[in-house]
Short mmCIF file of C-alpha atoms and ligand atoms in Angstrom, two decimals:
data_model
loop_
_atom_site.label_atom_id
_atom_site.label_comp_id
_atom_site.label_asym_id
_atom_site.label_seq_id
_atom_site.Cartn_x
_atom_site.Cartn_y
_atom_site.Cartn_z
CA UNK A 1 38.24 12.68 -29.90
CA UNK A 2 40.82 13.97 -27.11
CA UNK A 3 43.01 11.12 -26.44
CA UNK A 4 41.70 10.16 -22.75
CA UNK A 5 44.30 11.28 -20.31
CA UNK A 6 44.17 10.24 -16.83
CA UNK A 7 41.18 12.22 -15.24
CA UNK A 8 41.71 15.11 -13.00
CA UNK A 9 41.88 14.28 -9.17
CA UNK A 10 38.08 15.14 -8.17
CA UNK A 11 38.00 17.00 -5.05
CA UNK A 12 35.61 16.49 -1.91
CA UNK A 13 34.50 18.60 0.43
CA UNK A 14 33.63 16.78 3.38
CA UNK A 15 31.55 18.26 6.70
CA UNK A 16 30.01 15.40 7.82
CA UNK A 17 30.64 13.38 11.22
CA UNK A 18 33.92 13.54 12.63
CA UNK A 19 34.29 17.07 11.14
CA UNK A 20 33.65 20.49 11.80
CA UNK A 21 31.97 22.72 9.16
CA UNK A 22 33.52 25.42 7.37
CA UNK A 23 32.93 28.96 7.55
CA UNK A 24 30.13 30.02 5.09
CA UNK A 25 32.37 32.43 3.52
CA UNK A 26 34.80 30.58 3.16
CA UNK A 27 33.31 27.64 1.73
CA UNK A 28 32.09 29.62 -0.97
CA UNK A 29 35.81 30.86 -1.67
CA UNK A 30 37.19 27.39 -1.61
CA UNK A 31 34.50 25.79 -4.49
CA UNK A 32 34.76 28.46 -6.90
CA UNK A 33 38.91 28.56 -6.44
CA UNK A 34 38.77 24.84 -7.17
CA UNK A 35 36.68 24.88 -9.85
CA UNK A 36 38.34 27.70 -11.41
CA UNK A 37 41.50 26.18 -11.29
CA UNK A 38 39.80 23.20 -13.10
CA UNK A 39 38.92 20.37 -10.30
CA UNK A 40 35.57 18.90 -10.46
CA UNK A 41 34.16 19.06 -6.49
CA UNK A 42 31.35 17.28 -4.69
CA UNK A 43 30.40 18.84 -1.28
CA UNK A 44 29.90 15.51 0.79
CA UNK A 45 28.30 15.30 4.36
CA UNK A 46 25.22 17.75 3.89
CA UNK A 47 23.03 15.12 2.44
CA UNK A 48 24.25 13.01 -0.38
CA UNK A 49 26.77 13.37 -2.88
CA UNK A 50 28.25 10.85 -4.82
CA UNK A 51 31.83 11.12 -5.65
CA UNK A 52 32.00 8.99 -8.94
CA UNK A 53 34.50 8.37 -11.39
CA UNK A 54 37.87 9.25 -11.03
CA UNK A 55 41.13 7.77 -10.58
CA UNK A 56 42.11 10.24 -7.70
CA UNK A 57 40.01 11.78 -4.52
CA UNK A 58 41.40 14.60 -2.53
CA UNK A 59 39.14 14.94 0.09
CA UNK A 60 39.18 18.49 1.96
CA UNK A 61 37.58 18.48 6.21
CA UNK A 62 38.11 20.37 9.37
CA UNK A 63 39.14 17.09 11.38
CA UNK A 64 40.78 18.92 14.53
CA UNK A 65 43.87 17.74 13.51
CA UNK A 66 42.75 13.54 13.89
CA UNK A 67 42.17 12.95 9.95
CA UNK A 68 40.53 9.74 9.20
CA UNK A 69 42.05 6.74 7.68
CA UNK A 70 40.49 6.56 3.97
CA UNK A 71 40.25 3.26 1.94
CA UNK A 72 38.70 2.96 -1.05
CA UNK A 73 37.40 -0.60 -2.14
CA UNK A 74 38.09 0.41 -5.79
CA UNK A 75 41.76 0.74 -5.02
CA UNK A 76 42.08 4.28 -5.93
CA UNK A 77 44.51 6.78 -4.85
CA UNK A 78 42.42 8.79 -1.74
CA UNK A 79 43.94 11.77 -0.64
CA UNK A 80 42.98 13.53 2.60
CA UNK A 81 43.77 16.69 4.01
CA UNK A 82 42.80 18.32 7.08
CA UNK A 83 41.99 22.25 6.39
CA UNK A 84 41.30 23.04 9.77
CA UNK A 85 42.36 26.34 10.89
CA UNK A 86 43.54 26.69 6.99
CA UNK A 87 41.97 29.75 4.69
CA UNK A 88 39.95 28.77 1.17
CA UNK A 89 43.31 30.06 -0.73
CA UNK A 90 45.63 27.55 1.80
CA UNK A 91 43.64 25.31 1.13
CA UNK A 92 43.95 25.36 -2.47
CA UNK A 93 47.41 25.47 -2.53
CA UNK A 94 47.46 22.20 -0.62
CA UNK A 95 45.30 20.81 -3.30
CA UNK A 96 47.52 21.85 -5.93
CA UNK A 97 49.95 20.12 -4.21
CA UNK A 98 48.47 16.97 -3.94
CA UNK A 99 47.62 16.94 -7.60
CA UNK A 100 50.96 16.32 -7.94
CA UNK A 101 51.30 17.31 -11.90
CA UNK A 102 48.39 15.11 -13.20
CA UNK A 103 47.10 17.25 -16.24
CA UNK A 104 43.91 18.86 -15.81
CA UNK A 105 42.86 20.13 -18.88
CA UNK A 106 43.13 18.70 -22.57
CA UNK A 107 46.65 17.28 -22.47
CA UNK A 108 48.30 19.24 -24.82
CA UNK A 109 47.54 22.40 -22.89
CA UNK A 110 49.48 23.93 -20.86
CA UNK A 111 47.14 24.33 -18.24
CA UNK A 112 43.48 24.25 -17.15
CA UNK A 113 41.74 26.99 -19.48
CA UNK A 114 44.09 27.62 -22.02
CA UNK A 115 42.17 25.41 -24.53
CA UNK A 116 38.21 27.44 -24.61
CA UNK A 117 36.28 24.02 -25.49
CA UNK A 118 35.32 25.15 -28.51
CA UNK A 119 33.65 22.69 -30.81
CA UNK A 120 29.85 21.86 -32.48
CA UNK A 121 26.86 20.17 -30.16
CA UNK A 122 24.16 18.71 -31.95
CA UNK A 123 20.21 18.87 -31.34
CA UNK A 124 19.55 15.67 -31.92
CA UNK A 125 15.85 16.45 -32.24
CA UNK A 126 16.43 18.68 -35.25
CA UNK A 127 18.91 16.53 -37.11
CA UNK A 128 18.16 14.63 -39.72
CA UNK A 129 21.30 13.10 -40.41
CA UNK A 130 21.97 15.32 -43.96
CA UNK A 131 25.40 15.33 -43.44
CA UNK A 132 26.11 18.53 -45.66
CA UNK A 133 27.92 19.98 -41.94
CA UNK A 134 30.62 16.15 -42.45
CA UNK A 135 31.16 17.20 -45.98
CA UNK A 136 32.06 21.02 -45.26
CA UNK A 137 34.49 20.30 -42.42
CA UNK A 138 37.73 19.77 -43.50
CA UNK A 139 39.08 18.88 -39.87
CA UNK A 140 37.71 16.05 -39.20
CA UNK A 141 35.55 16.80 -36.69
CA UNK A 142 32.76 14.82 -37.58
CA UNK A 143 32.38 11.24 -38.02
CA UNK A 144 29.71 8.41 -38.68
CA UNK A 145 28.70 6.74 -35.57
CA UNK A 146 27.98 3.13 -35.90
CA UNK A 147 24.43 3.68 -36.76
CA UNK A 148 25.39 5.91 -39.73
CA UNK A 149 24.32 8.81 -38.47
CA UNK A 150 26.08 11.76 -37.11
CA UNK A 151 28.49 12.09 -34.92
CA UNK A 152 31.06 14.72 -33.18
CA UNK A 153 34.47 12.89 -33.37
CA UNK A 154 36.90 14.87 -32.94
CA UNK A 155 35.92 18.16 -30.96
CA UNK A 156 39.30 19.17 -30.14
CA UNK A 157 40.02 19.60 -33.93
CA UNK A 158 37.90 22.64 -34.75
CA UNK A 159 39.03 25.81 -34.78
CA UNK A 160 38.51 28.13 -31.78
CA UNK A 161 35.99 30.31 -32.69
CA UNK A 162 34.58 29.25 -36.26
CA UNK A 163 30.98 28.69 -36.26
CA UNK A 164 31.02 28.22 -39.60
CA UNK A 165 29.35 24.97 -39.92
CA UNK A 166 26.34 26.12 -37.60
CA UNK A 167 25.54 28.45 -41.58
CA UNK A 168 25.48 25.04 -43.56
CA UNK A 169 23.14 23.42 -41.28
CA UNK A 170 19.78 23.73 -42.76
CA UNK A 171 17.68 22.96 -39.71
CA UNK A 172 20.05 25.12 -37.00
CA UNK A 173 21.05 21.57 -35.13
CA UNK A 174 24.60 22.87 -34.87
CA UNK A 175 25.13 24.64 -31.93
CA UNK A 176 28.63 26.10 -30.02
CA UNK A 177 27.56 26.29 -26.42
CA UNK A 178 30.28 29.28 -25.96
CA UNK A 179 29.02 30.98 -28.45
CA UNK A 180 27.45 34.71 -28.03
CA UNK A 181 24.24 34.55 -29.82
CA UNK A 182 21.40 32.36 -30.33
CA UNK A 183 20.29 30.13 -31.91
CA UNK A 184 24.28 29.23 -32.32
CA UNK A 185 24.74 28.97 -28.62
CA UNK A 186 21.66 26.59 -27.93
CA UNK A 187 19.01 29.13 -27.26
CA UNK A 188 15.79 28.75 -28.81
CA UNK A 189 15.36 28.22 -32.79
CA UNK A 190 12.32 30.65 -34.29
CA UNK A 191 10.93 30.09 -37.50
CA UNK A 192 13.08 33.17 -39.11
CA UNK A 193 15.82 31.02 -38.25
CA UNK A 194 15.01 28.18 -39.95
CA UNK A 195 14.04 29.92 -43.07
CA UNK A 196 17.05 31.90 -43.10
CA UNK A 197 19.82 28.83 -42.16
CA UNK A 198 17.79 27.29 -44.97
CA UNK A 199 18.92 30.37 -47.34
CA UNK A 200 22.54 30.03 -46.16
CA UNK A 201 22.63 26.10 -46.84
CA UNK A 202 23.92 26.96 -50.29
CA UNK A 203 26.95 28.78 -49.42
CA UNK A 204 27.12 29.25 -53.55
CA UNK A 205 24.46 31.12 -53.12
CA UNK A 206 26.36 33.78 -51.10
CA UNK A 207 29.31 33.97 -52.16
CA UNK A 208 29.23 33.21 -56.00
CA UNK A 209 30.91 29.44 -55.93
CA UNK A 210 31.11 26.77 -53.75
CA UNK A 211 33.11 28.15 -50.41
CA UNK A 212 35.96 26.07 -50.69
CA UNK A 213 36.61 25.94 -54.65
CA UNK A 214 36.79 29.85 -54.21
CA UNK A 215 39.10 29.09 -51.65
CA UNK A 216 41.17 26.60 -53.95
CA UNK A 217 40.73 29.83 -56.04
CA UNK A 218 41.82 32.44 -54.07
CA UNK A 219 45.17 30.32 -53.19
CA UNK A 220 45.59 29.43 -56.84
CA UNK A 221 45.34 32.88 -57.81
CA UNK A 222 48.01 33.46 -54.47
CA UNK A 223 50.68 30.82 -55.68
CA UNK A 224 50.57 32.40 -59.33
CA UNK A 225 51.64 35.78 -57.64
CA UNK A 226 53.61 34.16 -55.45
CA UNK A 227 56.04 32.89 -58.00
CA UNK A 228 55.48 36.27 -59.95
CA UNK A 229 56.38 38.69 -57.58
CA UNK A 230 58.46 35.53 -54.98
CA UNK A 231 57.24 37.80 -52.11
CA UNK A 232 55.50 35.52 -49.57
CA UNK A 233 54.75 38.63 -48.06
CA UNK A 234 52.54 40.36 -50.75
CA UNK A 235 51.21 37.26 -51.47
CA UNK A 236 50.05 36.30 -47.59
CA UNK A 237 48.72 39.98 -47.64
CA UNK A 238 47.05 39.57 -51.19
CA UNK A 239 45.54 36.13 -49.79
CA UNK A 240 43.87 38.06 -46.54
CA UNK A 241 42.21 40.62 -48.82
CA UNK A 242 40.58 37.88 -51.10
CA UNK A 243 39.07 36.24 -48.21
CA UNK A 244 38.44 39.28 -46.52
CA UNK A 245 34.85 38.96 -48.28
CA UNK A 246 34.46 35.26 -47.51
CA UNK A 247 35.09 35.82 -43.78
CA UNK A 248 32.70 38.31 -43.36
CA UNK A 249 29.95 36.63 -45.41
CA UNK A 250 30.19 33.09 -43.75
CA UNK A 251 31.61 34.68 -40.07
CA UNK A 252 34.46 32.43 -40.25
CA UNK A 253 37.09 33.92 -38.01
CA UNK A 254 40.09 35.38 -40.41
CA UNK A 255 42.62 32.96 -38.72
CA UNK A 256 41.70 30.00 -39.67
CA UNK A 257 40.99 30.52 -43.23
CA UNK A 258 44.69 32.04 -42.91
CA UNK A 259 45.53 28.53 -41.27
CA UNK A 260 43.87 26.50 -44.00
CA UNK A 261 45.98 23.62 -45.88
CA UNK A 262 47.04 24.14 -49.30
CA UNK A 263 44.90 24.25 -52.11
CA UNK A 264 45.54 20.60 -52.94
CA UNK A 265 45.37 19.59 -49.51
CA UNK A 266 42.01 21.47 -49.36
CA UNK A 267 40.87 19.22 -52.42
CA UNK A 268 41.94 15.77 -51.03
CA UNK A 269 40.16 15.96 -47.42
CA UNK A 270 37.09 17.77 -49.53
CA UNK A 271 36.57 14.70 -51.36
CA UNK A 272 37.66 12.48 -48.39
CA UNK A 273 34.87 14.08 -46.31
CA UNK A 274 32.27 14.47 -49.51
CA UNK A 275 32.95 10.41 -49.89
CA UNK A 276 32.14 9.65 -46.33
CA UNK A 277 28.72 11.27 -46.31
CA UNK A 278 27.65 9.98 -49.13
CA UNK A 279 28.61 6.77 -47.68
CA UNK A 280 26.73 7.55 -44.65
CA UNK A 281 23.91 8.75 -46.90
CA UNK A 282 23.45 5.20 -48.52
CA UNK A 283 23.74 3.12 -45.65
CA UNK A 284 21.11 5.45 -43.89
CA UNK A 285 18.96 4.85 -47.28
CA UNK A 286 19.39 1.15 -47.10
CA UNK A 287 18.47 0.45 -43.53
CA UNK A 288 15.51 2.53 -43.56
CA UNK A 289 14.42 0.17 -47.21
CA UNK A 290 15.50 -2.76 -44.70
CA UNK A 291 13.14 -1.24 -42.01
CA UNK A 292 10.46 -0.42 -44.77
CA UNK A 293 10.38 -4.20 -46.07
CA UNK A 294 6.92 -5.37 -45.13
CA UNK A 295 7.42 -8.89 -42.95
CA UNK A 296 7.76 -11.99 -44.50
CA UNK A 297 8.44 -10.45 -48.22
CA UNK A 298 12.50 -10.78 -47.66
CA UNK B 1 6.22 -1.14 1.86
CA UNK B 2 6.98 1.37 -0.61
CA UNK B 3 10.91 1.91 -0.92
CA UNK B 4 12.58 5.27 -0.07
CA UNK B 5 12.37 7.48 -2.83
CA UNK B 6 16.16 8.73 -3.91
CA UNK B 7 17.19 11.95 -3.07
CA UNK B 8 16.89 14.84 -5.61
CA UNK B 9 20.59 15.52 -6.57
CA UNK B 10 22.53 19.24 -8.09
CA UNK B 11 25.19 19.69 -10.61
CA UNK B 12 26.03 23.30 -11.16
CA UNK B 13 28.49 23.85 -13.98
CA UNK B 14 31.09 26.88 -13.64
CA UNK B 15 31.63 27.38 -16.90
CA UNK B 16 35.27 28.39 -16.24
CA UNK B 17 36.78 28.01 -19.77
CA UNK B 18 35.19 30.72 -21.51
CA UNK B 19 32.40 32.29 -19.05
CA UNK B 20 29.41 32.89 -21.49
CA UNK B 21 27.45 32.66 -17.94
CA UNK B 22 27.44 36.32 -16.19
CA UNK B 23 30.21 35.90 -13.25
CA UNK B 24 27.35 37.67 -11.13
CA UNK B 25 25.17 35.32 -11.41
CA UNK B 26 27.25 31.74 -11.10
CA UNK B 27 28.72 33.48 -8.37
CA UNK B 28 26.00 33.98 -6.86
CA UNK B 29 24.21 30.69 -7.35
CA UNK B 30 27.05 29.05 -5.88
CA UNK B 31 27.33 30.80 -2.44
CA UNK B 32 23.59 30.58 -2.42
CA UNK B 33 24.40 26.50 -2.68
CA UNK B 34 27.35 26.37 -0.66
CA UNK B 35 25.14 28.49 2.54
CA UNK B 36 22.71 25.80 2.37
CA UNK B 37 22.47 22.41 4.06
CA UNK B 38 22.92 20.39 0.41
CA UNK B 39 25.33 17.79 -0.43
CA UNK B 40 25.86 18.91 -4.58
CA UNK B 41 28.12 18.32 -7.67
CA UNK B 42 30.25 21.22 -9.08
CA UNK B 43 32.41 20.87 -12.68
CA UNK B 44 34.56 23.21 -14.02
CA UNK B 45 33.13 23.44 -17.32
CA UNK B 46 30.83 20.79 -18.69
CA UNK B 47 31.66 21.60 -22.43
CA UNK B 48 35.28 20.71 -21.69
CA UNK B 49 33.83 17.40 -19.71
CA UNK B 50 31.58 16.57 -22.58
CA UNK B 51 34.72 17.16 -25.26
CA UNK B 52 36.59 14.47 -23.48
CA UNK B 53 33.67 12.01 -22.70
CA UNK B 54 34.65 11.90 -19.05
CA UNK B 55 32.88 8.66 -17.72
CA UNK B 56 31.39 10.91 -15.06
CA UNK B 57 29.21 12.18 -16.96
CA UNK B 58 27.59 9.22 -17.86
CA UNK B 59 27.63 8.62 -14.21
CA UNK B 60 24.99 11.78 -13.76
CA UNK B 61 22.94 10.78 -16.62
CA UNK B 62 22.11 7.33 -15.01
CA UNK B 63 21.81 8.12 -11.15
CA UNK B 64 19.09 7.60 -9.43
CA UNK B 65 17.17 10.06 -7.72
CA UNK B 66 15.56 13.50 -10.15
CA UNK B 67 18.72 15.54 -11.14
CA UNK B 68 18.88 19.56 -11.71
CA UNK B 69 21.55 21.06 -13.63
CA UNK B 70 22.42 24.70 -13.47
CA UNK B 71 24.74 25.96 -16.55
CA UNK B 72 23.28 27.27 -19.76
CA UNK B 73 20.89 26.85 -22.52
CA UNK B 74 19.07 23.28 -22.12
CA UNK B 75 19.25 22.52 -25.49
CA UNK B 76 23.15 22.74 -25.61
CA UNK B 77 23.20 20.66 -22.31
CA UNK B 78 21.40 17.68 -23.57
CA UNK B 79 23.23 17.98 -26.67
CA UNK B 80 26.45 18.07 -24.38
CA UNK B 81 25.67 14.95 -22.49
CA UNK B 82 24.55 13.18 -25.50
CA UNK B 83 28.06 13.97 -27.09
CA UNK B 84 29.97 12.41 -24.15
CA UNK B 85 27.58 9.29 -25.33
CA UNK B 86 25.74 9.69 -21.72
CA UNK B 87 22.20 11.11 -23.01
CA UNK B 88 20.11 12.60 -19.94
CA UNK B 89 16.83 10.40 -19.59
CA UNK B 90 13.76 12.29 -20.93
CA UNK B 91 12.24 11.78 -17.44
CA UNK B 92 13.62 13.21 -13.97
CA UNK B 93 16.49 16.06 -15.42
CA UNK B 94 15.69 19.79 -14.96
CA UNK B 95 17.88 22.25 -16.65
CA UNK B 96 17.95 26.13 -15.41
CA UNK B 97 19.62 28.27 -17.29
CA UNK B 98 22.16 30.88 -15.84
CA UNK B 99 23.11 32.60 -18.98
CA UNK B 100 19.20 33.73 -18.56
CA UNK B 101 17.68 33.26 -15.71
CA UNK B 102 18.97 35.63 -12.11
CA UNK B 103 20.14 34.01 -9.43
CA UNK B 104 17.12 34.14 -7.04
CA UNK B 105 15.17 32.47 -9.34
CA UNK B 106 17.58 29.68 -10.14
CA UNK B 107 18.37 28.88 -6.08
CA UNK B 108 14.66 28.89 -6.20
CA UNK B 109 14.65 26.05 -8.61
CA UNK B 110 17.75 24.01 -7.06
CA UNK B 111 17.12 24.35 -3.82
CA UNK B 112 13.23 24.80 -3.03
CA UNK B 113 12.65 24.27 -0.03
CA UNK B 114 16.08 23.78 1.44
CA UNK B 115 16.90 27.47 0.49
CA UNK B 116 18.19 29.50 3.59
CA UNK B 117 16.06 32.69 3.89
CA UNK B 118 18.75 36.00 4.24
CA UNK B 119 20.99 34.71 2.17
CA UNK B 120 23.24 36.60 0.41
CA UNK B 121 22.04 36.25 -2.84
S1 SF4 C 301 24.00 19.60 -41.50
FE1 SF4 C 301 22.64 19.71 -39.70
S2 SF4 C 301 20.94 18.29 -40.15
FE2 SF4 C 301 22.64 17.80 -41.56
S3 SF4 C 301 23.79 16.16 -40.50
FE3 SF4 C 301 24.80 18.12 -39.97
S4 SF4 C 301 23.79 18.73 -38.05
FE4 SF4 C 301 22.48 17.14 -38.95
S1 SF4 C 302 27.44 23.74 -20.49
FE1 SF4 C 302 26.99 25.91 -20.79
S2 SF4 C 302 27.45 26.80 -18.80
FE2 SF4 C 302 28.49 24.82 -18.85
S3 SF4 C 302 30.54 25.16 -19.69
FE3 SF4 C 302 29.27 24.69 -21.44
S4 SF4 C 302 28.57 26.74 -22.18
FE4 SF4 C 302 29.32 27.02 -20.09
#
């Protein structure tokens, strides 16, 4: 998981009492600049709106120059501003202002948007807690929950891009929201999906060996004519042409099987991951015997 | 006496950090929201929200009052909010979709009867 940061100042839009509304078209310039540039936004004063958690409010109104005083019982830092007179883009600015270099995005980006959150949702009402996806990822991005069944831990670990996780699944739970194409990006599953996820499940199948010992393979194969010919050029190059195949058969993006560990680095967190499922495999076996045990015969 | 029944509440997701939504159409739900007399909930991009289990989200899930979401595919929603640990309650959550779905029809959904006629949508 994303270490937690301190959250992003939520901004309010407020045209209640005590303020004038702003122009339509403006208004409408102002929300999507903010959330553009990242800020999560209630508009406040039309009806209800509830401006929930965050450490930091930056609250936006036409107050003819007399802004109100702003407590907040919670004790958190309330900012407000008086737009009046002010364009959606001057208004921004002041925001940005006030935001006063809290991080907005993951924290180790540079800014909002330059990470694409990019990592696998599950349909809970299609898994059934397999685990083949744990023991193919070798990133870490999923984890056992305490109920020993699935669970996304670290989204910010996969690699931008890869779907390649969403082919082991063999009943098309895996799903990347920013994805083009259904059933990958959460559209609906038909029964030609299903049959043909279930094909892909053995990765073997397609590609002649088990994905990552041809991987292990491939490398093995790049070392040896990497200490023949001690170009690490030829031997990058020769490495891209193996996988070349294995890219285009499992639509796993060409950079990160270019980014992958070493072979025996490959092999350690294969095994790590394989162990873990299986762990999560037997506990999941013994707690349904537990839950199977008629009453009274323990 | 019966009690006041809560107050139907909007979230409307921008889907800034990678727009698989059609810009014409989020842009045009959103001025079709912000023209009419609503109080609503905007995020940047819910997939980043969900990827750092901001507490807010959990927030939404429990409210009171029915709740109508406008982003993408329903299926990756729930899945979204059940990442973040803050599962949507079966009961109450409508999700339209606006990777689908044009905008007239989705204001229709958000807004029902609150939606100004001649807007610009
Ligand atoms: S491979 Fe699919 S069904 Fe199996 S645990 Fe992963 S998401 Fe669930
Ligand atoms: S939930 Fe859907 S619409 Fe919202 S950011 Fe994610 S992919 Fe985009």
């Amino acid at each position: 998981m994303i270490a937690s940061p301190p959250l992003p100042p939520r901004v309010v839009v407020y045209e209640g009492r005590g303020s004038t509304p702003f122009d339509p078209g403006e208004r409408s310039r102002l929300l999507a600049g903010l959330l553009d540039r990242g800020y999560s936004v209630v508009r406040a004063g039309a009806g209800r709106a509830e401006a929930g958690a965050a450490t930091a409010f930056i609250v936006l109104g036409c107050f003819g120059g007399a802004p109100p005083e702003v407590g907040d019982a919670a004790g958190r830092d309330v900012a407000v501003c008086d737009i009046t007179g002010r364009s959606a883009d001057e208004a921004i600015a002041l925001v940005e202002q006030r935001r006063d270099g809290r991080p907005m995005n993951r924290p180790d980006a540079a800014g909002p948007g330059q990470w694409k959150p990019w990592f696998p949702v599950i349909d809970l009402a299609r898994c059934t807690n397999c685990m083949q996806c744990l023991s193919f990822c070798l990133f870490d991005v999923y984890g056992v929950a305490a109920d020993h069944t699935l669970r996304v831990e670290n989204p910010a670990n996969c690699k931008v891009n890869c779907p390649a996780c969403s082919r082991v699944c063999p009943e098309v739970a895996i799903m990347f929201p920013k994805y083009h194409a259904g059933p990958i990006d959460g559209g609906p599953v038909s029964e030609s999906d299903v049959q043909r996820e279930k094909m892909k499940v053995d990765i073997s199948a397609l590609l002649g060996g088990d994905i990552y010992s041809r991987l292990r393979e491939r490398s093995a194969e790049a070392k040896q004519r990497f200490s023949r010919e001690r170009s690490a050029d030829q031997a990058l190059a020769e490495r891209r042409r193996c996988l070349t195949k294995l890219a285009d058969a499992a639509a796993i993006p060409r950079e990160v099987l270019d980014a992958l560990p070493s072979p025996e680095e490959i092999q350690r967190r294969t095994e790590e991951a394989a162990r873990r499922a299986e762990a999560a495999r037997v506990a999941q076996g013994a707690r349904a015997a537990q839950g199977s045990t008629p009453a009274g015969t323990t | 006496m019966s009690q006041p029944q809560p107050a139907p509440r909007i979230l409307y997701c921008r889907c800034a950090y990678a727009q698989v939504v059609p810009a014409e159409v989020k842009d045009a739900v959103l001025d079709g929201l912000a023209r009419a007399e609503v109080a609503f909930e905007m995020v940047p991009d819910l997939c980043e929200m969900a990827a750092r289990r901001d507490p807010h989200l959990a927030e939404l899930a429990r409210g009171d009052g029915p709740l109508t979401i406008a982003a993408c595919w329903p299926r990756a929603v729930e899945g979204l909010f059940s990442l973040a640990d803050a599962p949507l309650p079966r009961a109450g959550v409508r999700i339209v979709n606006m990777r689908t779905d044009a905008a007239p029809a989705i204001l229709d959904e958000l807004l029902g009867a609150d939606r100004p006629t001649g807007d610009a949508s």
